[in-house]
Amino acid sequence: ALVNVIKHAGATHTSVTITVHEGQVFVEIIDNGHGFEDVQRRSGVANLEHRALSRGGVFALESNSDGTRVLWQVPYATVDA
């Protein structure tokens, strides 16, 4: 997602927030770039979506002329050594 911001967004500000809460890992990336209208054509982030869904998680993408927000959320489990 950060590579897409650098290559395509024209953003001057990007924030990355990583939160772990109640067995879930949340990664949110927000930029103030120019966004894109066709959120259905998102080949650059299709792998992010696939990875989240294949792990029982969630992938969300919102984009408009004020910027883009990506949310990637997956469950995690601790492993006893």
PDB file of N, CA, C and O in Angstrom:
ATOM      1  N   ALA A   1       0.827  -1.195   0.000  1.00  0.00           N
ATOM      2  CA  ALA A   1       0.000   0.000   0.000  1.00  0.00           C
ATOM      3  C   ALA A   1       0.871   1.259   0.000  1.00  0.00           C
ATOM      4  O   ALA A   1       0.549   2.232  -0.676  1.00  0.00           O
ATOM      5  N   LEU A   2       1.965   1.216   0.747  1.00  0.00           N
ATOM      6  CA  LEU A   2       2.849   2.387   0.772  1.00  0.00           C
ATOM      7  C   LEU A   2       3.542   2.600  -0.567  1.00  0.00           C
ATOM      8  O   LEU A   2       3.735   3.744  -0.985  1.00  0.00           O
ATOM      9  N   VAL A   3       3.884   1.524  -1.251  1.00  0.00           N
ATOM     10  CA  VAL A   3       4.479   1.656  -2.582  1.00  0.00           C
ATOM     11  C   VAL A   3       3.493   2.340  -3.523  1.00  0.00           C
ATOM     12  O   VAL A   3       3.870   3.210  -4.308  1.00  0.00           O
ATOM     13  N   ASN A   4       2.212   1.978  -3.425  1.00  0.00           N
ATOM     14  CA  ASN A   4       1.204   2.624  -4.269  1.00  0.00           C
ATOM     15  C   ASN A   4       1.085   4.108  -3.951  1.00  0.00           C
ATOM     16  O   ASN A   4       0.882   4.918  -4.860  1.00  0.00           O
ATOM     17  N   VAL A   5       1.193   4.475  -2.698  1.00  0.00           N
ATOM     18  CA  VAL A   5       1.161   5.897  -2.333  1.00  0.00           C
ATOM     19  C   VAL A   5       2.315   6.623  -3.024  1.00  0.00           C
ATOM     20  O   VAL A   5       2.129   7.672  -3.632  1.00  0.00           O
ATOM     21  N   ILE A   6       3.500   6.042  -2.923  1.00  0.00           N
ATOM     22  CA  ILE A   6       4.690   6.678  -3.508  1.00  0.00           C
ATOM     23  C   ILE A   6       4.585   6.763  -5.024  1.00  0.00           C
ATOM     24  O   ILE A   6       4.868   7.808  -5.618  1.00  0.00           O
ATOM     25  N   LYS A   7       4.162   5.679  -5.667  1.00  0.00           N
ATOM     26  CA  LYS A   7       4.135   5.631  -7.128  1.00  0.00           C
ATOM     27  C   LYS A   7       2.986   6.410  -7.749  1.00  0.00           C
ATOM     28  O   LYS A   7       3.134   6.982  -8.826  1.00  0.00           O
ATOM     29  N   HIS A   8       1.812   6.419  -7.099  1.00  0.00           N
ATOM     30  CA  HIS A   8       0.619   6.870  -7.799  1.00  0.00           C
ATOM     31  C   HIS A   8      -0.151   8.026  -7.157  1.00  0.00           C
ATOM     32  O   HIS A   8      -0.856   8.737  -7.860  1.00  0.00           O
ATOM     33  N   ALA A   9      -0.055   8.207  -5.856  1.00  0.00           N
ATOM     34  CA  ALA A   9      -0.990   9.093  -5.171  1.00  0.00           C
ATOM     35  C   ALA A   9      -0.673  10.579  -5.295  1.00  0.00           C
ATOM     36  O   ALA A   9      -1.578  11.401  -5.222  1.00  0.00           O
ATOM     37  N   GLY A  10       0.586  10.920  -5.428  1.00  0.00           N
ATOM     38  CA  GLY A  10       0.940  12.332  -5.399  1.00  0.00           C
ATOM     39  C   GLY A  10       0.681  12.954  -4.030  1.00  0.00           C
ATOM     40  O   GLY A  10       0.381  14.134  -3.917  1.00  0.00           O
ATOM     41  N   ALA A  11       0.787  12.165  -2.989  1.00  0.00           N
ATOM     42  CA  ALA A  11       0.467  12.615  -1.632  1.00  0.00           C
ATOM     43  C   ALA A  11       1.617  13.422  -1.034  1.00  0.00           C
ATOM     44  O   ALA A  11       2.782  13.187  -1.346  1.00  0.00           O
ATOM     45  N   THR A  12       1.268  14.338  -0.156  1.00  0.00           N
ATOM     46  CA  THR A  12       2.266  15.076   0.612  1.00  0.00           C
ATOM     47  C   THR A  12       2.286  14.626   2.070  1.00  0.00           C
ATOM     48  O   THR A  12       3.156  15.012   2.829  1.00  0.00           O
ATOM     49  N   HIS A  13       1.304  13.811   2.451  1.00  0.00           N
ATOM     50  CA  HIS A  13       1.241  13.293   3.820  1.00  0.00           C
ATOM     51  C   HIS A  13       0.632  11.889   3.796  1.00  0.00           C
ATOM     52  O   HIS A  13      -0.349  11.648   3.105  1.00  0.00           O
ATOM     53  N   THR A  14       1.255  11.004   4.563  1.00  0.00           N
ATOM     54  CA  THR A  14       0.740   9.648   4.713  1.00  0.00           C
ATOM     55  C   THR A  14       0.871   9.251   6.171  1.00  0.00           C
ATOM     56  O   THR A  14       1.891   9.519   6.794  1.00  0.00           O
ATOM     57  N   SER A  15      -0.167   8.617   6.704  1.00  0.00           N
ATOM     58  CA  SER A  15      -0.078   8.105   8.071  1.00  0.00           C
ATOM     59  C   SER A  15      -0.292   6.599   8.054  1.00  0.00           C
ATOM     60  O   SER A  15      -1.075   6.069   7.261  1.00  0.00           O
ATOM     61  N   VAL A  16       0.428   5.914   8.930  1.00  0.00           N
ATOM     62  CA  VAL A  16       0.303   4.470   9.091  1.00  0.00           C
ATOM     63  C   VAL A  16       0.026   4.212  10.559  1.00  0.00           C
ATOM     64  O   VAL A  16       0.778   4.652  11.427  1.00  0.00           O
ATOM     65  N   THR A  17      -1.061   3.517  10.829  1.00  0.00           N
ATOM     66  CA  THR A  17      -1.424   3.161  12.196  1.00  0.00           C
ATOM     67  C   THR A  17      -1.555   1.647  12.277  1.00  0.00           C
ATOM     68  O   THR A  17      -2.265   1.039  11.482  1.00  0.00           O
ATOM     69  N   ILE A  18      -0.853   1.068  13.239  1.00  0.00           N
ATOM     70  CA  ILE A  18      -0.935  -0.373  13.472  1.00  0.00           C
ATOM     71  C   ILE A  18      -1.436  -0.570  14.895  1.00  0.00           C
ATOM     72  O   ILE A  18      -0.851  -0.044  15.845  1.00  0.00           O
ATOM     73  N   THR A  19      -2.528  -1.321  15.016  1.00  0.00           N
ATOM     74  CA  THR A  19      -3.148  -1.564  16.312  1.00  0.00           C
ATOM     75  C   THR A  19      -3.386  -3.054  16.483  1.00  0.00           C
ATOM     76  O   THR A  19      -3.807  -3.724  15.544  1.00  0.00           O
ATOM     77  N   VAL A  20      -3.130  -3.544  17.680  1.00  0.00           N
ATOM     78  CA  VAL A  20      -3.447  -4.930  18.022  1.00  0.00           C
ATOM     79  C   VAL A  20      -4.478  -4.871  19.139  1.00  0.00           C
ATOM     80  O   VAL A  20      -4.242  -4.249  20.181  1.00  0.00           O
ATOM     81  N   HIS A  21      -5.633  -5.491  18.896  1.00  0.00           N
ATOM     82  CA  HIS A  21      -6.732  -5.399  19.856  1.00  0.00           C
ATOM     83  C   HIS A  21      -7.615  -6.637  19.750  1.00  0.00           C
ATOM     84  O   HIS A  21      -8.073  -6.985  18.653  1.00  0.00           O
ATOM     85  N   GLU A  22      -7.835  -7.293  20.874  1.00  0.00           N
ATOM     86  CA  GLU A  22      -8.746  -8.434  20.970  1.00  0.00           C
ATOM     87  C   GLU A  22      -8.533  -9.471  19.864  1.00  0.00           C
ATOM     88  O   GLU A  22      -9.460  -9.887  19.175  1.00  0.00           O
ATOM     89  N   GLY A  23      -7.274  -9.883  19.697  1.00  0.00           N
ATOM     90  CA  GLY A  23      -6.965 -10.939  18.743  1.00  0.00           C
ATOM     91  C   GLY A  23      -6.936 -10.521  17.288  1.00  0.00           C
ATOM     92  O   GLY A  23      -6.902 -11.367  16.399  1.00  0.00           O
ATOM     93  N   GLN A  24      -6.951  -9.232  17.026  1.00  0.00           N
ATOM     94  CA  GLN A  24      -6.928  -8.718  15.656  1.00  0.00           C
ATOM     95  C   GLN A  24      -5.766  -7.744  15.482  1.00  0.00           C
ATOM     96  O   GLN A  24      -5.433  -6.989  16.399  1.00  0.00           O
ATOM     97  N   VAL A  25      -5.173  -7.768  14.302  1.00  0.00           N
ATOM     98  CA  VAL A  25      -4.178  -6.771  13.919  1.00  0.00           C
ATOM     99  C   VAL A  25      -4.831  -5.859  12.891  1.00  0.00           C
ATOM    100  O   VAL A  25      -5.383  -6.330  11.890  1.00  0.00           O
ATOM    101  N   PHE A  26      -4.802  -4.570  13.153  1.00  0.00           N
ATOM    102  CA  PHE A  26      -5.378  -3.564  12.259  1.00  0.00           C
ATOM    103  C   PHE A  26      -4.235  -2.721  11.696  1.00  0.00           C
ATOM    104  O   PHE A  26      -3.416  -2.201  12.455  1.00  0.00           O
ATOM    105  N   VAL A  27      -4.203  -2.571  10.383  1.00  0.00           N
ATOM    106  CA  VAL A  27      -3.253  -1.678   9.735  1.00  0.00           C
ATOM    107  C   VAL A  27      -4.074  -0.706   8.903  1.00  0.00           C
ATOM    108  O   VAL A  27      -4.853  -1.111   8.035  1.00  0.00           O
ATOM    109  N   GLU A  28      -3.909   0.580   9.190  1.00  0.00           N
ATOM    110  CA  GLU A  28      -4.634   1.615   8.454  1.00  0.00           C
ATOM    111  C   GLU A  28      -3.621   2.576   7.843  1.00  0.00           C
ATOM    112  O   GLU A  28      -2.736   3.073   8.530  1.00  0.00           O
ATOM    113  N   ILE A  29      -3.757   2.796   6.546  1.00  0.00           N
ATOM    114  CA  ILE A  29      -2.886   3.727   5.825  1.00  0.00           C
ATOM    115  C   ILE A  29      -3.778   4.770   5.173  1.00  0.00           C
ATOM    116  O   ILE A  29      -4.697   4.434   4.431  1.00  0.00           O
ATOM    117  N   ILE A  30      -3.488   6.021   5.492  1.00  0.00           N
ATOM    118  CA  ILE A  30      -4.274   7.142   4.952  1.00  0.00           C
ATOM    119  C   ILE A  30      -3.318   8.111   4.278  1.00  0.00           C
ATOM    120  O   ILE A  30      -2.269   8.454   4.844  1.00  0.00           O
ATOM    121  N   ASP A  31      -3.674   8.550   3.083  1.00  0.00           N
ATOM    122  CA  ASP A  31      -2.860   9.571   2.416  1.00  0.00           C
ATOM    123  C   ASP A  31      -3.742  10.701   1.917  1.00  0.00           C
ATOM    124  O   ASP A  31      -4.958  10.558   1.828  1.00  0.00           O
ATOM    125  N   ASN A  32      -3.121  11.834   1.622  1.00  0.00           N
ATOM    126  CA  ASN A  32      -3.855  12.996   1.113  1.00  0.00           C
ATOM    127  C   ASN A  32      -3.622  13.192  -0.385  1.00  0.00           C
ATOM    128  O   ASN A  32      -3.718  14.300  -0.887  1.00  0.00           O
ATOM    129  N   GLY A  33      -3.359  12.111  -1.074  1.00  0.00           N
ATOM    130  CA  GLY A  33      -3.127  12.179  -2.520  1.00  0.00           C
ATOM    131  C   GLY A  33      -4.403  12.453  -3.294  1.00  0.00           C
ATOM    132  O   GLY A  33      -5.470  12.698  -2.729  1.00  0.00           O
ATOM    133  N   HIS A  34      -4.298  12.383  -4.598  1.00  0.00           N
ATOM    134  CA  HIS A  34      -5.434  12.724  -5.458  1.00  0.00           C
ATOM    135  C   HIS A  34      -6.469  11.611  -5.558  1.00  0.00           C
ATOM    136  O   HIS A  34      -7.535  11.808  -6.138  1.00  0.00           O
ATOM    137  N   GLY A  35      -6.169  10.436  -4.991  1.00  0.00           N
ATOM    138  CA  GLY A  35      -7.140   9.343  -5.000  1.00  0.00           C
ATOM    139  C   GLY A  35      -7.387   8.821  -6.399  1.00  0.00           C
ATOM    140  O   GLY A  35      -6.713   9.187  -7.358  1.00  0.00           O
ATOM    141  N   PHE A  36      -8.360   7.944  -6.503  1.00  0.00           N
ATOM    142  CA  PHE A  36      -8.755   7.437  -7.814  1.00  0.00           C
ATOM    143  C   PHE A  36     -10.228   7.096  -7.777  1.00  0.00           C
ATOM    144  O   PHE A  36     -10.783   6.776  -6.727  1.00  0.00           O
ATOM    145  N   GLU A  37     -10.859   7.229  -8.921  1.00  0.00           N
ATOM    146  CA  GLU A  37     -12.301   7.054  -9.000  1.00  0.00           C
ATOM    147  C   GLU A  37     -12.716   5.593  -9.108  1.00  0.00           C
ATOM    148  O   GLU A  37     -13.713   5.183  -8.537  1.00  0.00           O
ATOM    149  N   ASP A  38     -11.970   4.798  -9.843  1.00  0.00           N
ATOM    150  CA  ASP A  38     -12.371   3.426 -10.109  1.00  0.00           C
ATOM    151  C   ASP A  38     -11.768   2.492  -9.067  1.00  0.00           C
ATOM    152  O   ASP A  38     -10.738   1.869  -9.292  1.00  0.00           O
ATOM    153  N   VAL A  39     -12.405   2.396  -7.889  1.00  0.00           N
ATOM    154  CA  VAL A  39     -11.872   1.533  -6.830  1.00  0.00           C
ATOM    155  C   VAL A  39     -12.038   0.054  -7.173  1.00  0.00           C
ATOM    156  O   VAL A  39     -11.466  -0.797  -6.503  1.00  0.00           O
ATOM    157  N   GLN A  40     -12.792  -0.278  -8.211  1.00  0.00           N
ATOM    158  CA  GLN A  40     -12.905  -1.668  -8.645  1.00  0.00           C
ATOM    159  C   GLN A  40     -11.637  -2.112  -9.372  1.00  0.00           C
ATOM    160  O   GLN A  40     -11.285  -3.271  -9.355  1.00  0.00           O
ATOM    161  N   ARG A  41     -10.959  -1.181 -10.016  1.00  0.00           N
ATOM    162  CA  ARG A  41      -9.705  -1.508 -10.706  1.00  0.00           C
ATOM    163  C   ARG A  41      -8.565  -1.186  -9.760  1.00  0.00           C
ATOM    164  O   ARG A  41      -8.103  -0.063  -9.674  1.00  0.00           O
ATOM    165  N   ARG A  42      -8.143  -2.177  -9.032  1.00  0.00           N
ATOM    166  CA  ARG A  42      -7.145  -1.946  -8.003  1.00  0.00           C
ATOM    167  C   ARG A  42      -6.112  -3.059  -7.986  1.00  0.00           C
ATOM    168  O   ARG A  42      -5.825  -3.643  -6.955  1.00  0.00           O
ATOM    169  N   SER A  43      -5.577  -3.358  -9.152  1.00  0.00           N
ATOM    170  CA  SER A  43      -4.637  -4.466  -9.271  1.00  0.00           C
ATOM    171  C   SER A  43      -3.436  -4.304  -8.358  1.00  0.00           C
ATOM    172  O   SER A  43      -2.879  -5.299  -7.895  1.00  0.00           O
ATOM    173  N   GLY A  44      -3.039  -3.091  -8.076  1.00  0.00           N
ATOM    174  CA  GLY A  44      -1.886  -2.851  -7.209  1.00  0.00           C
ATOM    175  C   GLY A  44      -2.104  -3.271  -5.771  1.00  0.00           C
ATOM    176  O   GLY A  44      -1.152  -3.522  -5.042  1.00  0.00           O
ATOM    177  N   VAL A  45      -3.356  -3.372  -5.339  1.00  0.00           N
ATOM    178  CA  VAL A  45      -3.640  -3.760  -3.953  1.00  0.00           C
ATOM    179  C   VAL A  45      -4.418  -5.076  -3.870  1.00  0.00           C
ATOM    180  O   VAL A  45      -4.810  -5.492  -2.787  1.00  0.00           O
ATOM    181  N   ALA A  46      -4.600  -5.740  -4.983  1.00  0.00           N
ATOM    182  CA  ALA A  46      -5.338  -7.008  -4.977  1.00  0.00           C
ATOM    183  C   ALA A  46      -4.663  -8.047  -4.089  1.00  0.00           C
ATOM    184  O   ALA A  46      -5.335  -8.837  -3.420  1.00  0.00           O
ATOM    185  N   ASN A  47      -3.348  -8.040  -4.060  1.00  0.00           N
ATOM    186  CA  ASN A  47      -2.632  -8.988  -3.212  1.00  0.00           C
ATOM    187  C   ASN A  47      -2.900  -8.712  -1.732  1.00  0.00           C
ATOM    188  O   ASN A  47      -3.018  -9.645  -0.932  1.00  0.00           O
ATOM    189  N   LEU A  48      -2.993  -7.457  -1.352  1.00  0.00           N
ATOM    190  CA  LEU A  48      -3.333  -7.112   0.039  1.00  0.00           C
ATOM    191  C   LEU A  48      -4.702  -7.665   0.416  1.00  0.00           C
ATOM    192  O   LEU A  48      -4.890  -8.217   1.496  1.00  0.00           O
ATOM    193  N   GLU A  49      -5.641  -7.513  -0.486  1.00  0.00           N
ATOM    194  CA  GLU A  49      -6.984  -8.027  -0.237  1.00  0.00           C
ATOM    195  C   GLU A  49      -6.959  -9.550  -0.115  1.00  0.00           C
ATOM    196  O   GLU A  49      -7.535 -10.123   0.817  1.00  0.00           O
ATOM    197  N   HIS A  50      -6.272 -10.207  -1.032  1.00  0.00           N
ATOM    198  CA  HIS A  50      -6.196 -11.666  -1.016  1.00  0.00           C
ATOM    199  C   HIS A  50      -5.582 -12.170   0.294  1.00  0.00           C
ATOM    200  O   HIS A  50      -6.083 -13.116   0.907  1.00  0.00           O
ATOM    201  N   ARG A  51      -4.505 -11.526   0.739  1.00  0.00           N
ATOM    202  CA  ARG A  51      -3.840 -11.957   1.974  1.00  0.00           C
ATOM    203  C   ARG A  51      -4.744 -11.785   3.191  1.00  0.00           C
ATOM    204  O   ARG A  51      -4.767 -12.630   4.069  1.00  0.00           O
ATOM    205  N   ALA A  52      -5.466 -10.703   3.245  1.00  0.00           N
ATOM    206  CA  ALA A  52      -6.376 -10.499   4.383  1.00  0.00           C
ATOM    207  C   ALA A  52      -7.501 -11.524   4.366  1.00  0.00           C
ATOM    208  O   ALA A  52      -7.775 -12.173   5.378  1.00  0.00           O
ATOM    209  N   LEU A  53      -8.148 -11.693   3.227  1.00  0.00           N
ATOM    210  CA  LEU A  53      -9.282 -12.613   3.137  1.00  0.00           C
ATOM    211  C   LEU A  53      -8.863 -14.059   3.356  1.00  0.00           C
ATOM    212  O   LEU A  53      -9.582 -14.826   3.998  1.00  0.00           O
ATOM    213  N   SER A  54      -7.691 -14.446   2.866  1.00  0.00           N
ATOM    214  CA  SER A  54      -7.243 -15.830   3.027  1.00  0.00           C
ATOM    215  C   SER A  54      -6.908 -16.154   4.483  1.00  0.00           C
ATOM    216  O   SER A  54      -6.852 -17.318   4.861  1.00  0.00           O
ATOM    217  N   ARG A  55      -6.738 -15.124   5.297  1.00  0.00           N
ATOM    218  CA  ARG A  55      -6.470 -15.316   6.727  1.00  0.00           C
ATOM    219  C   ARG A  55      -7.709 -15.055   7.582  1.00  0.00           C
ATOM    220  O   ARG A  55      -7.616 -14.898   8.783  1.00  0.00           O
ATOM    221  N   GLY A  56      -8.865 -14.958   6.934  1.00  0.00           N
ATOM    222  CA  GLY A  56     -10.097 -14.710   7.668  1.00  0.00           C
ATOM    223  C   GLY A  56     -10.253 -13.269   8.099  1.00  0.00           C
ATOM    224  O   GLY A  56     -10.972 -12.963   9.045  1.00  0.00           O
ATOM    225  N   GLY A  57      -9.590 -12.367   7.391  1.00  0.00           N
ATOM    226  CA  GLY A  57      -9.612 -10.961   7.757  1.00  0.00           C
ATOM    227  C   GLY A  57     -10.478 -10.108   6.859  1.00  0.00           C
ATOM    228  O   GLY A  57     -11.337 -10.605   6.127  1.00  0.00           O
ATOM    229  N   VAL A  58     -10.198  -8.824   6.910  1.00  0.00           N
ATOM    230  CA  VAL A  58     -10.985  -7.823   6.196  1.00  0.00           C
ATOM    231  C   VAL A  58     -10.029  -6.894   5.457  1.00  0.00           C
ATOM    232  O   VAL A  58      -8.969  -6.532   5.975  1.00  0.00           O
ATOM    233  N   PHE A  59     -10.438  -6.490   4.264  1.00  0.00           N
ATOM    234  CA  PHE A  59      -9.707  -5.473   3.510  1.00  0.00           C
ATOM    235  C   PHE A  59     -10.708  -4.436   3.042  1.00  0.00           C
ATOM    236  O   PHE A  59     -11.749  -4.783   2.483  1.00  0.00           O
ATOM    237  N   ALA A  60     -10.426  -3.169   3.290  1.00  0.00           N
ATOM    238  CA  ALA A  60     -11.310  -2.100   2.836  1.00  0.00           C
ATOM    239  C   ALA A  60     -10.475  -1.013   2.175  1.00  0.00           C
ATOM    240  O   ALA A  60      -9.371  -0.705   2.621  1.00  0.00           O
ATOM    241  N   LEU A  61     -11.023  -0.438   1.132  1.00  0.00           N
ATOM    242  CA  LEU A  61     -10.359   0.618   0.386  1.00  0.00           C
ATOM    243  C   LEU A  61     -11.376   1.707   0.096  1.00  0.00           C
ATOM    244  O   LEU A  61     -12.447   1.432  -0.454  1.00  0.00           O
ATOM    245  N   GLU A  62     -11.044   2.924   0.496  1.00  0.00           N
ATOM    246  CA  GLU A  62     -11.887   4.088   0.201  1.00  0.00           C
ATOM    247  C   GLU A  62     -10.997   5.121  -0.468  1.00  0.00           C
ATOM    248  O   GLU A  62      -9.892   5.386   0.006  1.00  0.00           O
ATOM    249  N   SER A  63     -11.479   5.717  -1.539  1.00  0.00           N
ATOM    250  CA  SER A  63     -10.667   6.691  -2.239  1.00  0.00           C
ATOM    251  C   SER A  63     -11.551   7.746  -2.885  1.00  0.00           C
ATOM    252  O   SER A  63     -12.614   7.434  -3.413  1.00  0.00           O
ATOM    253  N   ASN A  64     -11.095   8.983  -2.800  1.00  0.00           N
ATOM    254  CA  ASN A  64     -11.756  10.087  -3.492  1.00  0.00           C
ATOM    255  C   ASN A  64     -10.702  11.146  -3.780  1.00  0.00           C
ATOM    256  O   ASN A  64      -9.511  10.923  -3.556  1.00  0.00           O
ATOM    257  N   SER A  65     -11.110  12.294  -4.239  1.00  0.00           N
ATOM    258  CA  SER A  65     -10.153  13.334  -4.632  1.00  0.00           C
ATOM    259  C   SER A  65      -9.378  13.914  -3.448  1.00  0.00           C
ATOM    260  O   SER A  65      -8.398  14.627  -3.641  1.00  0.00           O
ATOM    261  N   ASP A  66      -9.778  13.599  -2.229  1.00  0.00           N
ATOM    262  CA  ASP A  66      -9.070  14.080  -1.037  1.00  0.00           C
ATOM    263  C   ASP A  66      -8.046  13.079  -0.516  1.00  0.00           C
ATOM    264  O   ASP A  66      -7.313  13.385   0.428  1.00  0.00           O
ATOM    265  N   GLY A  67      -8.019  11.875  -1.081  1.00  0.00           N
ATOM    266  CA  GLY A  67      -7.043  10.893  -0.628  1.00  0.00           C
ATOM    267  C   GLY A  67      -7.605   9.490  -0.602  1.00  0.00           C
ATOM    268  O   GLY A  67      -8.708   9.223  -1.069  1.00  0.00           O
ATOM    269  N   THR A  68      -6.821   8.596  -0.007  1.00  0.00           N
ATOM    270  CA  THR A  68      -7.174   7.189   0.026  1.00  0.00           C
ATOM    271  C   THR A  68      -6.959   6.645   1.437  1.00  0.00           C
ATOM    272  O   THR A  68      -6.020   7.037   2.122  1.00  0.00           O
ATOM    273  N   ARG A  69      -7.830   5.722   1.826  1.00  0.00           N
ATOM    274  CA  ARG A  69      -7.718   5.030   3.112  1.00  0.00           C
ATOM    275  C   ARG A  69      -7.765   3.536   2.835  1.00  0.00           C
ATOM    276  O   ARG A  69      -8.676   3.040   2.171  1.00  0.00           O
ATOM    277  N   VAL A  70      -6.762   2.817   3.339  1.00  0.00           N
ATOM    278  CA  VAL A  70      -6.699   1.367   3.240  1.00  0.00           C
ATOM    279  C   VAL A  70      -6.761   0.813   4.657  1.00  0.00           C
ATOM    280  O   VAL A  70      -6.032   1.267   5.540  1.00  0.00           O
ATOM    281  N   LEU A  71      -7.632  -0.154   4.873  1.00  0.00           N
ATOM    282  CA  LEU A  71      -7.702  -0.856   6.152  1.00  0.00           C
ATOM    283  C   LEU A  71      -7.459  -2.332   5.886  1.00  0.00           C
ATOM    284  O   LEU A  71      -8.122  -2.940   5.039  1.00  0.00           O
ATOM    285  N   TRP A  72      -6.501  -2.893   6.598  1.00  0.00           N
ATOM    286  CA  TRP A  72      -6.156  -4.315   6.494  1.00  0.00           C
ATOM    287  C   TRP A  72      -6.246  -4.879   7.894  1.00  0.00           C
ATOM    288  O   TRP A  72      -5.567  -4.410   8.815  1.00  0.00           O
ATOM    289  N   GLN A  73      -7.110  -5.861   8.080  1.00  0.00           N
ATOM    290  CA  GLN A  73      -7.350  -6.412   9.415  1.00  0.00           C
ATOM    291  C   GLN A  73      -7.330  -7.930   9.347  1.00  0.00           C
ATOM    292  O   GLN A  73      -7.988  -8.527   8.495  1.00  0.00           O
ATOM    293  N   VAL A  74      -6.553  -8.551  10.222  1.00  0.00           N
ATOM    294  CA  VAL A  74      -6.488 -10.013  10.267  1.00  0.00           C
ATOM    295  C   VAL A  74      -6.431 -10.484  11.716  1.00  0.00           C
ATOM    296  O   VAL A  74      -5.900  -9.795  12.574  1.00  0.00           O
ATOM    297  N   PRO A  75      -6.993 -11.665  11.977  1.00  0.00           N
ATOM    298  CA  PRO A  75      -6.861 -12.241  13.315  1.00  0.00           C
ATOM    299  C   PRO A  75      -5.453 -12.801  13.510  1.00  0.00           C
ATOM    300  O   PRO A  75      -4.771 -13.140  12.545  1.00  0.00           O
ATOM    301  N   TYR A  76      -5.035 -12.865  14.757  1.00  0.00           N
ATOM    302  CA  TYR A  76      -3.768 -13.512  15.044  1.00  0.00           C
ATOM    303  C   TYR A  76      -3.960 -14.464  16.223  1.00  0.00           C
ATOM    304  O   TYR A  76      -4.879 -14.309  17.010  1.00  0.00           O
ATOM    305  N   ALA A  77      -3.076 -15.416  16.283  1.00  0.00           N
ATOM    306  CA  ALA A  77      -3.100 -16.356  17.396  1.00  0.00           C
ATOM    307  C   ALA A  77      -1.708 -16.437  17.986  1.00  0.00           C
ATOM    308  O   ALA A  77      -0.713 -16.380  17.263  1.00  0.00           O
ATOM    309  N   THR A  78      -1.637 -16.556  19.283  1.00  0.00           N
ATOM    310  CA  THR A  78      -0.334 -16.717  19.912  1.00  0.00           C
ATOM    311  C   THR A  78       0.084 -18.176  19.837  1.00  0.00           C
ATOM    312  O   THR A  78      -0.758 -19.075  19.790  1.00  0.00           O
ATOM    313  N   VAL A  79       1.365 -18.398  19.800  1.00  0.00           N
ATOM    314  CA  VAL A  79       1.897 -19.744  19.714  1.00  0.00           C
ATOM    315  C   VAL A  79       2.706 -20.006  20.972  1.00  0.00           C
ATOM    316  O   VAL A  79       3.618 -19.244  21.303  1.00  0.00           O
ATOM    317  N   ASP A  80       2.372 -21.079  21.685  1.00  0.00           N
ATOM    318  CA  ASP A  80       3.143 -21.452  22.856  1.00  0.00           C
ATOM    319  C   ASP A  80       4.421 -22.161  22.417  1.00  0.00           C
ATOM    320  O   ASP A  80       4.386 -23.081  21.607  1.00  0.00           O
ATOM    321  N   ALA A  81       5.542 -21.712  22.949  1.00  0.00           N
ATOM    322  CA  ALA A  81       6.836 -22.305  22.553  1.00  0.00           C
ATOM    323  C   ALA A  81       7.157 -23.542  23.356  1.00  0.00           C
ATOM    324  O   ALA A  81       6.712 -23.798  24.392  1.00  0.00           O
TER     325      ALA A  81
END
